[in-house]
Amino acid sequence: AACVLLELWGEYSVSRRYTTDYVYTTSFGWAIICVDLMLLFMYSTKLWQTHAAERDNSDGAFYRRWGIIYGAWFLALPFITVLSQLVLAPYVWYLFSLGVLGLVDIVVYSALVIALWPGNTKTYFKLSSVFEVAEDLLERCEAQRRLPAAAV
């Protein structure tokens, strides 16, 4: 009887290594998806508040365009998880989700690089004004403290 129990225990402990379960369909995976959706909700509410506050300025187009693009980034994981569960075979879930999520990340990071590129004159980001304010503040400093000669 002890041999049978030991054999069953060994078989069960190894059986979890070769499962076709998808990581996002486990309880921890659903928790990650719920956190992703909560982050989307927080992002959307802050975006809506900011858009309402900036509606009078010319920044409304910025929040409408980039807010939707980056909001879709939060939906990538839940969408891919549900799509893979409904349409795809279990052995394809991991490769499909990894490929599509990687592609989405590349697109979003590329959009950030293009939008924030220093030579981009058609950008919505107003970074030059931020740098000018910081430069003015640094120039207005009364006296810069010097290190004692012994410290150098």
Tab-separated table of C-alpha atoms in Angstrom:
chain	number	residue	atom	x	y	z
A	1	ALA	CA	0.000	0.000	0.000
A	2	ALA	CA	2.895	2.369	0.804
A	3	CYS	CA	4.425	1.732	-2.621
A	4	VAL	CA	1.127	2.533	-4.366
A	5	LEU	CA	0.692	5.772	-2.392
A	6	LEU	CA	4.295	6.793	-3.069
A	7	GLU	CA	3.853	6.036	-6.772
A	8	LEU	CA	0.594	8.027	-6.953
A	9	TRP	CA	2.195	10.962	-5.139
A	10	GLY	CA	5.177	10.936	-7.507
A	11	GLU	CA	2.936	10.710	-10.549
A	12	TYR	CA	0.768	13.615	-9.380
A	13	SER	CA	3.747	15.850	-8.511
A	14	VAL	CA	5.259	15.398	-11.961
A	15	SER	CA	1.932	15.686	-13.793
A	16	ARG	CA	1.700	19.455	-13.188
A	17	ARG	CA	4.856	20.049	-15.224
A	18	TYR	CA	3.270	18.906	-18.452
A	19	THR	CA	-0.090	20.587	-18.276
A	20	THR	CA	-1.636	22.580	-21.088
A	21	ASP	CA	-3.134	25.094	-18.668
A	22	TYR	CA	-2.699	28.673	-19.725
A	23	VAL	CA	-1.007	30.849	-17.127
A	24	TYR	CA	-3.677	33.558	-17.316
A	25	THR	CA	-6.533	31.097	-16.692
A	26	THR	CA	-5.222	30.212	-13.248
A	27	SER	CA	-6.383	32.136	-10.195
A	28	PHE	CA	-3.173	34.170	-10.139
A	29	GLY	CA	-3.500	34.868	-13.854
A	30	TRP	CA	-7.033	36.173	-13.407
A	31	ALA	CA	-5.723	38.351	-10.565
A	32	ILE	CA	-3.158	39.846	-12.956
A	33	ILE	CA	-5.875	40.510	-15.523
A	34	CYS	CA	-8.065	42.139	-12.853
A	35	VAL	CA	-5.165	44.381	-11.811
A	36	ASP	CA	-4.658	45.283	-15.469
A	37	LEU	CA	-8.337	46.219	-15.780
A	38	MET	CA	-8.179	48.254	-12.548
A	39	LEU	CA	-5.185	50.142	-13.954
A	40	LEU	CA	-7.179	50.778	-17.129
A	41	PHE	CA	-10.049	52.153	-15.044
A	42	MET	CA	-7.705	54.430	-13.074
A	43	TYR	CA	-6.009	55.582	-16.282
A	44	SER	CA	-9.363	56.262	-17.955
A	45	THR	CA	-10.749	58.281	-15.055
A	46	LYS	CA	-7.578	60.392	-14.773
A	47	LEU	CA	-7.534	60.858	-18.544
A	48	TRP	CA	-11.179	61.945	-18.526
A	49	GLN	CA	-10.556	64.428	-15.687
A	50	THR	CA	-7.511	65.852	-17.406
A	51	HIS	CA	-9.311	66.094	-20.739
A	52	ALA	CA	-12.208	67.917	-19.069
A	53	ALA	CA	-9.805	70.353	-17.407
A	54	GLU	CA	-7.838	70.970	-20.619
A	55	ARG	CA	-10.791	71.064	-23.007
A	56	ASP	CA	-10.516	74.835	-23.483
A	57	ASN	CA	-6.885	74.590	-24.569
A	58	SER	CA	-5.542	73.052	-27.733
A	59	ASP	CA	-4.529	69.970	-25.718
A	60	GLY	CA	-7.854	68.211	-26.264
A	61	ALA	CA	-6.652	66.559	-29.470
A	62	PHE	CA	-3.608	65.232	-27.637
A	63	TYR	CA	-5.706	63.540	-24.958
A	64	ARG	CA	-8.181	62.145	-27.468
A	65	ARG	CA	-5.523	60.634	-29.723
A	66	TRP	CA	-2.825	59.427	-27.345
A	67	GLY	CA	-5.229	58.584	-24.536
A	68	ILE	CA	-7.067	56.074	-26.668
A	69	ILE	CA	-3.863	54.601	-28.081
A	70	TYR	CA	-2.267	54.054	-24.694
A	71	GLY	CA	-5.571	52.987	-23.151
A	72	ALA	CA	-5.730	50.171	-25.674
A	73	TRP	CA	-2.405	48.964	-24.303
A	74	PHE	CA	-4.147	48.051	-21.042
A	75	LEU	CA	-6.737	46.021	-22.947
A	76	ALA	CA	-4.198	43.926	-24.842
A	77	LEU	CA	-3.695	41.265	-22.160
A	78	PRO	CA	-7.394	40.673	-21.289
A	79	PHE	CA	-8.346	40.691	-24.974
A	80	ILE	CA	-5.633	38.217	-25.969
A	81	THR	CA	-6.456	35.945	-23.030
A	82	VAL	CA	-10.161	35.756	-23.858
A	83	LEU	CA	-9.466	35.399	-27.579
A	84	SER	CA	-7.009	32.584	-27.055
A	85	GLN	CA	-9.414	30.736	-24.766
A	86	LEU	CA	-12.353	31.013	-27.153
A	87	VAL	CA	-10.700	30.458	-30.518
A	88	LEU	CA	-7.338	28.749	-30.255
A	89	ALA	CA	-6.191	25.254	-29.368
A	90	PRO	CA	-4.528	24.869	-25.939
A	91	TYR	CA	-1.057	24.185	-27.324
A	92	VAL	CA	-1.080	27.519	-29.226
A	93	TRP	CA	-2.219	29.773	-26.331
A	94	TYR	CA	1.230	30.584	-25.017
A	95	LEU	CA	2.913	31.261	-28.367
A	96	PHE	CA	-0.001	33.320	-29.675
A	97	SER	CA	-0.293	35.479	-26.560
A	98	LEU	CA	3.461	35.951	-26.298
A	99	GLY	CA	3.706	36.977	-29.935
A	100	VAL	CA	0.751	39.360	-29.951
A	101	LEU	CA	1.635	40.981	-26.612
A	102	GLY	CA	5.226	41.417	-27.786
A	103	LEU	CA	3.977	43.029	-30.995
A	104	VAL	CA	1.708	45.377	-29.036
A	105	ASP	CA	4.624	46.365	-26.800
A	106	ILE	CA	6.808	47.077	-29.841
A	107	VAL	CA	4.102	49.265	-31.388
A	108	VAL	CA	3.533	51.259	-28.188
A	109	TYR	CA	7.222	51.736	-27.440
A	110	SER	CA	7.843	52.762	-31.053
A	111	ALA	CA	5.046	55.311	-30.817
A	112	LEU	CA	6.640	56.726	-27.675
A	113	VAL	CA	10.061	56.955	-29.323
A	114	ILE	CA	8.644	58.628	-32.433
A	115	ALA	CA	6.519	61.049	-30.408
A	116	LEU	CA	9.333	62.008	-28.051
A	117	TRP	CA	12.134	62.144	-30.621
A	118	PRO	CA	13.987	65.464	-30.203
A	119	GLY	CA	13.791	66.352	-33.899
A	120	ASN	CA	10.055	65.688	-34.169
A	121	THR	CA	8.405	69.047	-34.853
A	122	LYS	CA	4.868	67.668	-35.126
A	123	THR	CA	4.726	66.302	-31.599
A	124	TYR	CA	1.940	67.034	-29.160
A	125	PHE	CA	4.318	66.811	-26.222
A	126	LYS	CA	5.480	70.215	-24.974
A	127	LEU	CA	8.804	69.161	-23.550
A	128	SER	CA	10.709	72.217	-24.736
A	129	SER	CA	8.704	74.481	-22.437
A	130	VAL	CA	9.377	72.157	-19.497
A	131	PHE	CA	13.118	72.209	-20.192
A	132	GLU	CA	13.103	75.999	-20.567
A	133	VAL	CA	11.416	76.439	-17.171
A	134	ALA	CA	13.915	74.098	-15.523
A	135	GLU	CA	16.797	75.923	-17.202
A	136	ASP	CA	15.475	79.289	-15.995
A	137	LEU	CA	15.193	77.973	-12.459
A	138	LEU	CA	18.765	76.747	-12.539
A	139	GLU	CA	20.012	80.081	-13.865
A	140	ARG	CA	18.212	81.977	-11.088
A	141	CYS	CA	19.982	80.094	-8.322
A	142	GLU	CA	21.696	82.696	-6.145
A	143	ALA	CA	24.957	80.927	-5.553
A	144	GLN	CA	26.100	77.464	-6.230
A	145	ARG	CA	27.815	75.787	-3.336
A	146	ARG	CA	31.300	74.673	-4.048
A	147	LEU	CA	32.951	71.633	-2.604
A	148	PRO	CA	35.802	72.345	-0.227
A	149	ALA	CA	39.215	71.997	-1.789
A	150	ALA	CA	39.993	68.993	0.409
A	151	ALA	CA	36.990	67.079	-0.968
A	152	VAL	CA	38.180	67.410	-4.556
